[in-house]
Backbone atoms as SQL, in Angstrom:
CREATE TABLE atoms (id INTEGER PRIMARY KEY, chain TEXT, resi INTEGER, resn TEXT, atom TEXT, x REAL, y REAL, z REAL);
INSERT INTO atoms VALUES
  (1, 'A', 1, 'MET', 'N', 97.766, 89.250, 151.004),
  (2, 'A', 1, 'MET', 'CA', 98.939, 89.545, 150.219),
  (3, 'A', 1, 'MET', 'C', 99.957, 88.422, 150.368),
  (4, 'A', 2, 'GLU', 'N', 100.367, 87.867, 149.253),
  (5, 'A', 2, 'GLU', 'CA', 101.352, 86.798, 149.256),
  (6, 'A', 2, 'GLU', 'C', 102.737, 87.383, 149.008),
  (7, 'A', 3, 'SER', 'N', 103.662, 87.129, 149.914),
  (8, 'A', 3, 'SER', 'CA', 105.012, 87.666, 149.747),
  (9, 'A', 3, 'SER', 'C', 106.034, 86.537, 149.792),
  (10, 'A', 4, 'THR', 'N', 107.064, 86.677, 148.959),
  (11, 'A', 4, 'THR', 'CA', 108.153, 85.708, 148.932),
  (12, 'A', 4, 'THR', 'C', 109.479, 86.455, 148.865),
  (13, 'A', 5, 'ILE', 'N', 110.504, 85.835, 149.412),
  (14, 'A', 5, 'ILE', 'CA', 111.854, 86.392, 149.383),
  (15, 'A', 5, 'ILE', 'C', 112.654, 85.606, 148.351),
  (16, 'A', 6, 'ARG', 'N', 113.414, 86.309, 147.529),
  (17, 'A', 6, 'ARG', 'CA', 114.312, 85.655, 146.585),
  (18, 'A', 6, 'ARG', 'C', 115.567, 86.502, 146.450),
  (19, 'A', 7, 'VAL', 'N', 116.516, 85.996, 145.696),
  (20, 'A', 7, 'VAL', 'CA', 117.802, 86.675, 145.520),
  (21, 'A', 7, 'VAL', 'C', 117.909, 87.154, 144.081),
  (22, 'A', 8, 'SER', 'N', 118.415, 88.372, 143.897),
  (23, 'A', 8, 'SER', 'CA', 118.562, 88.941, 142.555),
  (24, 'A', 8, 'SER', 'C', 119.804, 88.389, 141.867),
  (25, 'A', 9, 'GLN', 'N', 119.997, 88.772, 140.610),
  (26, 'A', 9, 'GLN', 'CA', 121.174, 88.349, 139.853),
  (27, 'A', 9, 'GLN', 'C', 122.460, 88.855, 140.492),
  (28, 'A', 10, 'LYS', 'N', 122.379, 89.966, 141.187),
  (29, 'A', 10, 'LYS', 'CA', 123.559, 90.549, 141.820),
  (30, 'A', 10, 'LYS', 'C', 123.710, 90.135, 143.279),
  (31, 'A', 11, 'GLY', 'N', 122.866, 89.212, 143.741),
  (32, 'A', 11, 'GLY', 'CA', 122.970, 88.717, 145.103),
  (33, 'A', 11, 'GLY', 'C', 122.223, 89.534, 146.137),
  (34, 'A', 12, 'LYS', 'N', 121.417, 90.481, 145.711),
  (35, 'A', 12, 'LYS', 'CA', 120.636, 91.311, 146.629),
  (36, 'A', 12, 'LYS', 'C', 119.334, 90.590, 146.996),
  (37, 'A', 13, 'THR', 'N', 118.804, 90.897, 148.169),
  (38, 'A', 13, 'THR', 'CA', 117.550, 90.312, 148.616),
  (39, 'A', 13, 'THR', 'C', 116.381, 91.074, 148.014),
  (40, 'A', 14, 'LEU', 'N', 115.417, 90.334, 147.447),
  (41, 'A', 14, 'LEU', 'CA', 114.223, 90.928, 146.856),
  (42, 'A', 14, 'LEU', 'C', 112.989, 90.380, 147.550),
  (43, 'A', 15, 'LEU', 'N', 111.985, 91.213, 147.693),
  (44, 'A', 15, 'LEU', 'CA', 110.703, 90.834, 148.257),
  (45, 'A', 15, 'LEU', 'C', 109.672, 90.934, 147.144),
  (46, 'A', 16, 'SER', 'N', 108.958, 89.858, 146.876),
  (47, 'A', 16, 'SER', 'CA', 107.937, 89.860, 145.831),
  (48, 'A', 16, 'SER', 'C', 106.563, 89.782, 146.476),
  (49, 'A', 17, 'ILE', 'N', 105.696, 90.730, 146.103),
  (50, 'A', 17, 'ILE', 'CA', 104.334, 90.774, 146.623),
  (51, 'A', 17, 'ILE', 'C', 103.379, 90.920, 145.455),
  (52, 'A', 18, 'ASP', 'N', 102.526, 89.930, 145.261),
  (53, 'A', 18, 'ASP', 'CA', 101.489, 89.956, 144.223),
  (54, 'A', 18, 'ASP', 'C', 102.033, 90.322, 142.843),
  (55, 'A', 19, 'GLY', 'N', 103.186, 89.785, 142.471),
  (56, 'A', 19, 'GLY', 'CA', 103.743, 90.025, 141.146),
  (57, 'A', 19, 'GLY', 'C', 104.596, 91.270, 141.018),
  (58, 'A', 20, 'PHE', 'N', 104.743, 92.043, 142.070),
  (59, 'A', 20, 'PHE', 'CA', 105.607, 93.225, 142.064),
  (60, 'A', 20, 'PHE', 'C', 106.845, 92.927, 142.905),
  (61, 'A', 21, 'THR', 'N', 107.982, 93.455, 142.495),
  (62, 'A', 21, 'THR', 'CA', 109.248, 93.174, 143.169),
  (63, 'A', 21, 'THR', 'C', 109.753, 94.418, 143.888),
  (64, 'A', 22, 'PHE', 'N', 110.179, 94.219, 145.133),
  (65, 'A', 22, 'PHE', 'CA', 110.710, 95.292, 145.965),
  (66, 'A', 22, 'PHE', 'C', 112.133, 94.948, 146.372),
  (67, 'A', 23, 'GLY', 'N', 112.999, 95.947, 146.344),
  (68, 'A', 23, 'GLY', 'CA', 114.377, 95.774, 146.780),
  (69, 'A', 23, 'GLY', 'C', 114.562, 96.370, 148.166),
  (70, 'A', 24, 'PHE', 'N', 115.434, 95.752, 148.961),
  (71, 'A', 24, 'PHE', 'CA', 115.701, 96.257, 150.306),
  (72, 'A', 24, 'PHE', 'C', 116.359, 97.623, 150.204),
  (73, 'A', 25, 'GLN', 'N', 115.818, 98.599, 150.965),
  (74, 'A', 25, 'GLN', 'CA', 116.381, 99.946, 150.938),
  (75, 'A', 25, 'GLN', 'C', 117.205, 100.232, 152.188),
  (76, 'A', 26, 'LYS', 'N', 116.565, 100.109, 153.381),
  (77, 'A', 26, 'LYS', 'CA', 117.296, 100.411, 154.614),
  (78, 'A', 26, 'LYS', 'C', 116.543, 99.878, 155.824),
  (79, 'A', 27, 'MET', 'N', 117.264, 99.868, 156.964),
  (80, 'A', 27, 'MET', 'CA', 116.666, 99.478, 158.238),
  (81, 'A', 27, 'MET', 'C', 116.166, 100.733, 158.946),
  (82, 'A', 28, 'LEU', 'N', 115.018, 100.608, 159.589),
  (83, 'A', 28, 'LEU', 'CA', 114.421, 101.714, 160.333),
  (84, 'A', 28, 'LEU', 'C', 114.203, 101.293, 161.784),
  (85, 'A', 29, 'ALA', 'N', 113.929, 102.247, 162.639),
  (86, 'A', 29, 'ALA', 'CA', 113.529, 102.016, 164.036),
  (87, 'A', 29, 'ALA', 'C', 114.478, 101.068, 164.769),
  (88, 'A', 30, 'LYS', 'N', 115.718, 101.487, 164.862),
  (89, 'A', 30, 'LYS', 'CA', 116.733, 100.720, 165.595),
  (90, 'A', 30, 'LYS', 'C', 116.843, 99.278, 165.098),
  (91, 'A', 31, 'ASP', 'N', 116.912, 99.124, 163.808),
  (92, 'A', 31, 'ASP', 'CA', 117.132, 97.828, 163.156),
  (93, 'A', 31, 'ASP', 'C', 116.031, 96.797, 163.407),
  (94, 'A', 32, 'THR', 'N', 114.789, 97.245, 163.535),
  (95, 'A', 32, 'THR', 'CA', 113.693, 96.290, 163.692),
  (96, 'A', 32, 'THR', 'C', 112.731, 96.310, 162.509),
  (97, 'A', 33, 'VAL', 'N', 112.734, 97.377, 161.734),
  (98, 'A', 33, 'VAL', 'CA', 111.826, 97.517, 160.593),
  (99, 'A', 33, 'VAL', 'C', 112.653, 97.664, 159.316),
  (100, 'A', 34, 'LYS', 'N', 112.268, 96.886, 158.285),
  (101, 'A', 34, 'LYS', 'CA', 112.945, 96.973, 156.990),
  (102, 'A', 34, 'LYS', 'C', 112.062, 97.740, 156.017),
  (103, 'A', 35, 'ARG', 'N', 112.661, 98.638, 155.261),
  (104, 'A', 35, 'ARG', 'CA', 111.939, 99.380, 154.229),
  (105, 'A', 35, 'ARG', 'C', 112.360, 98.835, 152.873),
  (106, 'A', 36, 'TRP', 'N', 111.363, 98.478, 152.056),
  (107, 'A', 36, 'TRP', 'CA', 111.570, 97.939, 150.720),
  (108, 'A', 36, 'TRP', 'C', 110.930, 98.894, 149.719),
  (109, 'A', 37, 'THR', 'N', 111.626, 99.190, 148.616),
  (110, 'A', 37, 'THR', 'CA', 111.064, 100.052, 147.575),
  (111, 'A', 37, 'THR', 'C', 110.921, 99.254, 146.286),
  (112, 'A', 38, 'CYS', 'N', 109.988, 99.676, 145.454),
  (113, 'A', 38, 'CYS', 'CA', 109.750, 99.016, 144.177),
  (114, 'A', 38, 'CYS', 'C', 111.023, 99.079, 143.331),
  (115, 'A', 39, 'THR', 'N', 111.297, 98.016, 142.587),
  (116, 'A', 39, 'THR', 'CA', 112.522, 97.964, 141.792),
  (117, 'A', 39, 'THR', 'C', 112.451, 98.809, 140.525),
  (118, 'A', 40, 'LYS', 'N', 111.269, 99.265, 140.148),
  (119, 'A', 40, 'LYS', 'CA', 111.154, 100.198, 139.021),
  (120, 'A', 40, 'LYS', 'C', 111.509, 101.586, 139.537),
  (121, 'A', 41, 'LYS', 'N', 112.468, 102.232, 138.907),
  (122, 'A', 41, 'LYS', 'CA', 113.004, 103.507, 139.404),
  (123, 'A', 41, 'LYS', 'C', 111.946, 104.595, 139.559),
  (124, 'A', 42, 'THR', 'N', 110.972, 104.665, 138.645),
  (125, 'A', 42, 'THR', 'CA', 109.994, 105.752, 138.675),
  (126, 'A', 42, 'THR', 'C', 108.801, 105.469, 139.577),
  (127, 'A', 43, 'CYS', 'N', 108.724, 104.283, 140.152),
  (128, 'A', 43, 'CYS', 'CA', 107.580, 103.907, 140.991),
  (129, 'A', 43, 'CYS', 'C', 107.850, 104.306, 142.445),
  (130, 'A', 44, 'LYS', 'N', 106.855, 104.858, 143.101),
  (131, 'A', 44, 'LYS', 'CA', 106.998, 105.338, 144.480),
  (132, 'A', 44, 'LYS', 'C', 106.462, 104.350, 145.520),
  (133, 'A', 45, 'SER', 'N', 106.068, 103.158, 145.105),
  (134, 'A', 45, 'SER', 'CA', 105.519, 102.176, 146.040),
  (135, 'A', 45, 'SER', 'C', 106.596, 101.672, 146.999),
  (136, 'A', 46, 'PHE', 'N', 106.175, 101.379, 148.232),
  (137, 'A', 46, 'PHE', 'CA', 107.107, 100.843, 149.221),
  (138, 'A', 46, 'PHE', 'C', 106.361, 99.958, 150.204),
  (139, 'A', 47, 'VAL', 'N', 107.136, 99.175, 150.935),
  (140, 'A', 47, 'VAL', 'CA', 106.603, 98.278, 151.955),
  (141, 'A', 47, 'VAL', 'C', 107.539, 98.343, 153.151),
  (142, 'A', 48, 'LYS', 'N', 106.964, 98.301, 154.350),
  (143, 'A', 48, 'LYS', 'CA', 107.763, 98.190, 155.571),
  (144, 'A', 48, 'LYS', 'C', 107.408, 96.861, 156.223),
  (145, 'A', 49, 'THR', 'N', 108.444, 96.084, 156.563),
  (146, 'A', 49, 'THR', 'CA', 108.228, 94.789, 157.191),
  (147, 'A', 49, 'THR', 'C', 108.957, 94.739, 158.525),
  (148, 'A', 50, 'GLN', 'N', 108.530, 93.786, 159.345),
  (149, 'A', 50, 'GLN', 'CA', 109.125, 93.644, 160.668),
  (150, 'A', 50, 'GLN', 'C', 109.354, 92.169, 160.956),
  (151, 'A', 51, 'GLY', 'N', 110.456, 91.870, 161.603),
  (152, 'A', 51, 'GLY', 'CA', 110.744, 90.510, 162.037),
  (153, 'A', 51, 'GLY', 'C', 111.312, 89.627, 160.943),
  (154, 'A', 52, 'CYS', 'N', 111.677, 88.414, 161.338),
  (155, 'A', 52, 'CYS', 'CA', 112.256, 87.448, 160.398),
  (156, 'A', 52, 'CYS', 'C', 111.236, 86.958, 159.382),
  (157, 'A', 53, 'GLU', 'N', 109.962, 86.957, 159.755),
  (158, 'A', 53, 'GLU', 'CA', 108.906, 86.500, 158.858),
  (159, 'A', 53, 'GLU', 'C', 108.499, 87.573, 157.861),
  (160, 'A', 54, 'ASN', 'N', 109.081, 88.766, 157.973),
  (161, 'A', 54, 'ASN', 'CA', 108.748, 89.906, 157.115),
  (162, 'A', 54, 'ASN', 'C', 107.252, 90.210, 157.126),
  (163, 'A', 55, 'THR', 'N', 106.719, 90.389, 158.310),
  (164, 'A', 55, 'THR', 'CA', 105.328, 90.775, 158.483),
  (165, 'A', 55, 'THR', 'C', 105.158, 92.213, 158.021),
  (166, 'A', 56, 'ILE', 'N', 104.218, 92.436, 157.104),
  (167, 'A', 56, 'ILE', 'CA', 104.007, 93.774, 156.552),
  (168, 'A', 56, 'ILE', 'C', 103.290, 94.634, 157.583),
  (169, 'A', 57, 'ILE', 'N', 103.896, 95.779, 157.934),
  (170, 'A', 57, 'ILE', 'CA', 103.288, 96.671, 158.914),
  (171, 'A', 57, 'ILE', 'C', 102.789, 97.964, 158.278),
  (172, 'A', 58, 'GLU', 'N', 103.327, 98.319, 157.114),
  (173, 'A', 58, 'GLU', 'CA', 102.882, 99.520, 156.408),
  (174, 'A', 58, 'GLU', 'C', 103.226, 99.358, 154.936),
  (175, 'A', 59, 'SER', 'N', 102.348, 99.859, 154.067),
  (176, 'A', 59, 'SER', 'CA', 102.655, 99.769, 152.639),
  (177, 'A', 59, 'SER', 'C', 101.865, 100.794, 151.846),
  (178, 'A', 60, 'ILE', 'N', 102.467, 101.237, 150.769),
  (179, 'A', 60, 'ILE', 'CA', 101.781, 102.020, 149.742),
  (180, 'A', 60, 'ILE', 'C', 102.030, 101.262, 148.446),
  (181, 'A', 61, 'LEU', 'N', 100.994, 100.636, 147.921),
  (182, 'A', 61, 'LEU', 'CA', 101.127, 99.759, 146.767),
  (183, 'A', 61, 'LEU', 'C', 100.461, 100.339, 145.528),
  (184, 'A', 62, 'ASP', 'N', 100.584, 101.646, 145.329),
  (185, 'A', 62, 'ASP', 'CA', 100.040, 102.308, 144.142),
  (186, 'A', 62, 'ASP', 'C', 101.120, 102.349, 143.066),
  (187, 'A', 63, 'HIS', 'N', 101.247, 101.272, 142.324),
  (188, 'A', 63, 'HIS', 'CA', 102.277, 101.179, 141.290),
  (189, 'A', 63, 'HIS', 'C', 101.840, 101.931, 140.037),
  (190, 'A', 64, 'ASN', 'N', 102.808, 102.529, 139.331),
  (191, 'A', 64, 'ASN', 'CA', 102.513, 103.231, 138.087),
  (192, 'A', 64, 'ASN', 'C', 102.950, 102.400, 136.878),
  (193, 'A', 65, 'HIS', 'N', 102.998, 101.071, 137.056),
  (194, 'A', 65, 'HIS', 'CA', 103.404, 100.157, 135.985),
  (195, 'A', 65, 'HIS', 'C', 102.694, 98.823, 136.183),
  (196, 'A', 66, 'GLU', 'N', 102.763, 97.979, 135.159),
  (197, 'A', 66, 'GLU', 'CA', 102.155, 96.652, 135.232),
  (198, 'A', 66, 'GLU', 'C', 103.071, 95.699, 136.002),
  (199, 'A', 67, 'LYS', 'N', 102.471, 94.692, 136.618),
  (200, 'A', 67, 'LYS', 'CA', 103.288, 93.709, 137.313),
  (201, 'A', 67, 'LYS', 'C', 103.877, 92.718, 136.310),
  (202, 'A', 68, 'LEU', 'N', 104.893, 91.995, 136.750),
  (203, 'A', 68, 'LEU', 'CA', 105.530, 90.995, 135.902),
  (204, 'A', 68, 'LEU', 'C', 104.573, 89.840, 135.659),
  (205, 'A', 69, 'SER', 'N', 104.587, 89.317, 134.450),
  (206, 'A', 69, 'SER', 'CA', 103.768, 88.138, 134.172),
  (207, 'A', 69, 'SER', 'C', 104.396, 86.940, 134.887),
  (208, 'A', 70, 'ALA', 'N', 103.611, 85.900, 135.083),
  (209, 'A', 70, 'ALA', 'CA', 104.104, 84.710, 135.776),
  (210, 'A', 70, 'ALA', 'C', 105.276, 84.085, 135.024),
  (211, 'A', 71, 'GLU', 'N', 105.222, 84.128, 133.694),
  (212, 'A', 71, 'GLU', 'CA', 106.298, 83.543, 132.891),
  (213, 'A', 71, 'GLU', 'C', 107.616, 84.286, 133.112),
  (214, 'A', 72, 'VAL', 'N', 107.557, 85.616, 133.085),
  (215, 'A', 72, 'VAL', 'CA', 108.772, 86.418, 133.273),
  (216, 'A', 72, 'VAL', 'C', 109.305, 86.242, 134.694),
  (217, 'A', 73, 'TYR', 'N', 108.410, 86.240, 135.671),
  (218, 'A', 73, 'TYR', 'CA', 108.816, 86.067, 137.067),
  (219, 'A', 73, 'TYR', 'C', 109.511, 84.717, 137.256),
  (220, 'A', 74, 'ASN', 'N', 108.911, 83.650, 136.718),
  (221, 'A', 74, 'ASN', 'CA', 109.502, 82.317, 136.843),
  (222, 'A', 74, 'ASN', 'C', 110.848, 82.237, 136.131),
  (223, 'A', 75, 'ARG', 'N', 110.943, 82.853, 134.949),
  (224, 'A', 75, 'ARG', 'CA', 112.196, 82.831, 134.201),
  (225, 'A', 75, 'ARG', 'C', 113.306, 83.532, 134.987),
  (226, 'A', 76, 'LYS', 'N', 112.983, 84.671, 135.593),
  (227, 'A', 76, 'LYS', 'CA', 113.985, 85.396, 136.377),
  (228, 'A', 76, 'LYS', 'C', 114.420, 84.586, 137.595),
  (229, 'A', 77, 'ALA', 'N', 113.472, 83.939, 138.258),
  (230, 'A', 77, 'ALA', 'CA', 113.797, 83.135, 139.436),
  (231, 'A', 77, 'ALA', 'C', 114.710, 81.968, 139.062),
  (232, 'A', 78, 'VAL', 'N', 114.391, 81.278, 137.969),
  (233, 'A', 78, 'VAL', 'CA', 115.220, 80.158, 137.519),
  (234, 'A', 78, 'VAL', 'C', 116.598, 80.659, 137.098),
  (235, 'A', 79, 'SER', 'N', 116.635, 81.760, 136.378),
  (236, 'A', 79, 'SER', 'CA', 117.902, 82.330, 135.917),
  (237, 'A', 79, 'SER', 'C', 118.809, 82.676, 137.094),
  (238, 'A', 80, 'ASN', 'N', 118.246, 83.285, 138.115),
  (239, 'A', 80, 'ASN', 'CA', 119.036, 83.670, 139.290),
  (240, 'A', 80, 'ASN', 'C', 119.578, 82.452, 140.026),
  (241, 'A', 81, 'SER', 'N', 118.755, 81.409, 140.169),
  (242, 'A', 81, 'SER', 'CA', 119.227, 80.223, 140.879),
  (243, 'A', 81, 'SER', 'C', 120.284, 79.476, 140.067),
  (244, 'A', 82, 'ILE', 'N', 120.160, 79.479, 138.729),
  (245, 'A', 82, 'ILE', 'CA', 121.179, 78.846, 137.886),
  (246, 'A', 82, 'ILE', 'C', 122.502, 79.599, 138.004),
  (247, 'A', 83, 'LYS', 'N', 122.432, 80.919, 138.019),
  (248, 'A', 83, 'LYS', 'CA', 123.659, 81.716, 138.128),
  (249, 'A', 83, 'LYS', 'C', 124.363, 81.483, 139.461),
  (250, 'A', 84, 'SER', 'N', 123.601, 81.378, 140.533),
  (251, 'A', 84, 'SER', 'CA', 124.236, 81.126, 141.832),
  (252, 'A', 84, 'SER', 'C', 124.816, 79.712, 141.883),
  (253, 'A', 85, 'ALA', 'N', 124.143, 78.741, 141.241),
  (254, 'A', 85, 'ALA', 'CA', 124.680, 77.379, 141.184),
  (255, 'A', 85, 'ALA', 'C', 125.953, 77.331, 140.345),
  (256, 'A', 86, 'ALA', 'N', 126.012, 78.130, 139.285),
  (257, 'A', 86, 'ALA', 'CA', 127.196, 78.165, 138.426),
  (258, 'A', 86, 'ALA', 'C', 128.400, 78.734, 139.171),
  (259, 'A', 87, 'VAL', 'N', 128.164, 79.698, 140.031),
  (260, 'A', 87, 'VAL', 'CA', 129.257, 80.277, 140.816),
  (261, 'A', 87, 'VAL', 'C', 129.791, 79.248, 141.812),
  (262, 'A', 88, 'GLU', 'N', 128.896, 78.440, 142.374),
  (263, 'A', 88, 'GLU', 'CA', 129.306, 77.438, 143.353),
  (264, 'A', 88, 'GLU', 'C', 130.073, 76.285, 142.706),
  (265, 'A', 89, 'ASP', 'N', 129.669, 75.894, 141.485),
  (266, 'A', 89, 'ASP', 'CA', 130.299, 74.762, 140.802),
  (267, 'A', 89, 'ASP', 'C', 130.739, 75.196, 139.411),
  (268, 'A', 90, 'LEU', 'N', 131.953, 75.683, 139.304),
  (269, 'A', 90, 'LEU', 'CA', 132.459, 76.243, 138.051),
  (270, 'A', 90, 'LEU', 'C', 132.696, 75.192, 136.970),
  (271, 'A', 91, 'SER', 'N', 132.837, 73.929, 137.337),
  (272, 'A', 91, 'SER', 'CA', 133.139, 72.890, 136.353),
  (273, 'A', 91, 'SER', 'C', 131.886, 72.305, 135.697),
  (274, 'A', 92, 'GLU', 'N', 130.720, 72.620, 136.202),
  (275, 'A', 92, 'GLU', 'CA', 129.464, 72.063, 135.670),
  (276, 'A', 92, 'GLU', 'C', 129.100, 72.715, 134.341),
  (277, 'A', 93, 'LYS', 'N', 128.603, 71.913, 133.406),
  (278, 'A', 93, 'LYS', 'CA', 128.187, 72.433, 132.103),
  (279, 'A', 93, 'LYS', 'C', 126.894, 73.232, 132.260),
  (280, 'A', 94, 'PRO', 'N', 126.752, 74.328, 131.509),
  (281, 'A', 94, 'PRO', 'CA', 125.558, 75.173, 131.633),
  (282, 'A', 94, 'PRO', 'C', 124.241, 74.426, 131.396),
  (283, 'A', 95, 'MET', 'N', 124.195, 73.569, 130.381),
  (284, 'A', 95, 'MET', 'CA', 122.943, 72.864, 130.088),
  (285, 'A', 95, 'MET', 'C', 122.560, 71.917, 131.219),
  (286, 'A', 96, 'LYS', 'N', 123.564, 71.327, 131.864),
  (287, 'A', 96, 'LYS', 'CA', 123.288, 70.437, 132.991),
  (288, 'A', 96, 'LYS', 'C', 122.707, 71.229, 134.167),
  (289, 'A', 97, 'LEU', 'N', 123.243, 72.420, 134.404),
  (290, 'A', 97, 'LEU', 'CA', 122.700, 73.284, 135.458),
  (291, 'A', 97, 'LEU', 'C', 121.252, 73.662, 135.162),
  (292, 'A', 98, 'ILE', 'N', 120.977, 73.992, 133.904),
  (293, 'A', 98, 'ILE', 'CA', 119.613, 74.365, 133.509),
  (294, 'A', 98, 'ILE', 'C', 118.665, 73.197, 133.723),
  (295, 'A', 99, 'CYS', 'N', 119.060, 71.998, 133.301),
  (296, 'A', 99, 'CYS', 'CA', 118.200, 70.818, 133.461),
  (297, 'A', 99, 'CYS', 'C', 117.932, 70.512, 134.928),
  (298, 'A', 100, 'LYS', 'N', 118.974, 70.605, 135.771),
  (299, 'A', 100, 'LYS', 'CA', 118.794, 70.368, 137.210),
  (300, 'A', 100, 'LYS', 'C', 117.789, 71.348, 137.808),
  (301, 'A', 101, 'GLU', 'N', 117.940, 72.613, 137.451),
  (302, 'A', 101, 'GLU', 'CA', 117.064, 73.638, 138.022),
  (303, 'A', 101, 'GLU', 'C', 115.627, 73.470, 137.543),
  (304, 'A', 102, 'LEU', 'N', 115.439, 73.128, 136.281),
  (305, 'A', 102, 'LEU', 'CA', 114.083, 72.928, 135.763),
  (306, 'A', 102, 'LEU', 'C', 113.408, 71.737, 136.433),
  (307, 'A', 103, 'LYS', 'N', 114.166, 70.679, 136.716),
  (308, 'A', 103, 'LYS', 'CA', 113.602, 69.527, 137.424),
  (309, 'A', 103, 'LYS', 'C', 113.235, 69.902, 138.854),
  (310, 'A', 104, 'LYS', 'N', 114.087, 70.714, 139.467),
  (311, 'A', 104, 'LYS', 'CA', 113.872, 71.096, 140.868),
  (312, 'A', 104, 'LYS', 'C', 112.662, 72.014, 141.027),
  (313, 'A', 105, 'THR', 'N', 112.496, 72.980, 140.112),
  (314, 'A', 105, 'THR', 'CA', 111.411, 73.944, 140.249),
  (315, 'A', 105, 'THR', 'C', 110.093, 73.431, 139.704),
  (316, 'A', 106, 'ASN', 'N', 110.140, 72.516, 138.728),
  (317, 'A', 106, 'ASN', 'CA', 108.930, 71.903, 138.173),
  (318, 'A', 106, 'ASN', 'C', 107.951, 72.949, 137.644),
  (319, 'A', 107, 'ILE', 'N', 108.430, 73.832, 136.771),
  (320, 'A', 107, 'ILE', 'CA', 107.597, 74.877, 136.177),
  (321, 'A', 107, 'ILE', 'C', 107.051, 74.374, 134.850),
  (322, 'A', 108, 'GLU', 'N', 105.735, 74.370, 134.711),
  (323, 'A', 108, 'GLU', 'CA', 105.085, 73.838, 133.516),
  (324, 'A', 108, 'GLU', 'C', 105.122, 74.809, 132.343),
  (325, 'A', 109, 'THR', 'N', 105.228, 76.103, 132.597),
  (326, 'A', 109, 'THR', 'CA', 105.072, 77.112, 131.546),
  (327, 'A', 109, 'THR', 'C', 106.375, 77.475, 130.850),
  (328, 'A', 110, 'PHE', 'N', 107.461, 76.795, 131.158),
  (329, 'A', 110, 'PHE', 'CA', 108.752, 77.119, 130.550),
  (330, 'A', 110, 'PHE', 'C', 108.770, 76.697, 129.086),
  (331, 'A', 111, 'THR', 'N', 109.259, 77.576, 128.211),
  (332, 'A', 111, 'THR', 'CA', 109.340, 77.288, 126.780),
  (333, 'A', 111, 'THR', 'C', 110.804, 77.303, 126.335),
  (334, 'A', 112, 'ILE', 'N', 111.028, 76.955, 125.073),
  (335, 'A', 112, 'ILE', 'CA', 112.379, 76.992, 124.508),
  (336, 'A', 112, 'ILE', 'C', 112.926, 78.418, 124.541),
  (337, 'A', 113, 'ASN', 'N', 112.069, 79.405, 124.253),
  (338, 'A', 113, 'ASN', 'CA', 112.505, 80.806, 124.304),
  (339, 'A', 113, 'ASN', 'C', 112.960, 81.196, 125.706),
  (340, 'A', 114, 'ASP', 'N', 112.257, 80.706, 126.728),
  (341, 'A', 114, 'ASP', 'CA', 112.654, 80.999, 128.104),
  (342, 'A', 114, 'ASP', 'C', 114.027, 80.408, 128.414),
  (343, 'A', 115, 'ILE', 'N', 114.277, 79.198, 127.940),
  (344, 'A', 115, 'ILE', 'CA', 115.572, 78.556, 128.176),
  (345, 'A', 115, 'ILE', 'C', 116.678, 79.345, 127.485),
  (346, 'A', 116, 'ASN', 'N', 116.413, 79.837, 126.279),
  (347, 'A', 116, 'ASN', 'CA', 117.411, 80.638, 125.566),
  (348, 'A', 116, 'ASN', 'C', 117.696, 81.953, 126.280),
  (349, 'A', 117, 'ARG', 'N', 116.722, 82.500, 126.978),
  (350, 'A', 117, 'ARG', 'CA', 116.894, 83.777, 127.673),
  (351, 'A', 117, 'ARG', 'C', 117.582, 83.629, 129.020),
  (352, 'A', 118, 'VAL', 'N', 117.623, 82.413, 129.540),
  (353, 'A', 118, 'VAL', 'CA', 118.291, 82.176, 130.819),
  (354, 'A', 118, 'VAL', 'C', 119.766, 82.352, 130.604);
């Protein structure tokens, strides 16, 4: 299972596992175990991780929905990083921020429609 940590549009920590996104719910067991729930409201899937490396110790990954496509996942990741960069540097032009982020991430599948949706 491949897991990555990223930040949402609202600044919350998200855990992505195999194309599914989990949001941090709460700390368990005297602040040593983190519980993450699927970001889709009707889905009951969850993951429990431990430590700074977020080692998965327990999970139920029976999702009742499809996972995000790679294009949508990449677009959301780029969009979130552009928004955080815009907050840090208010004087920067939006198109310049988009170009910087696209160069930094080096995503081949980005289209004009994706740029318009960012």
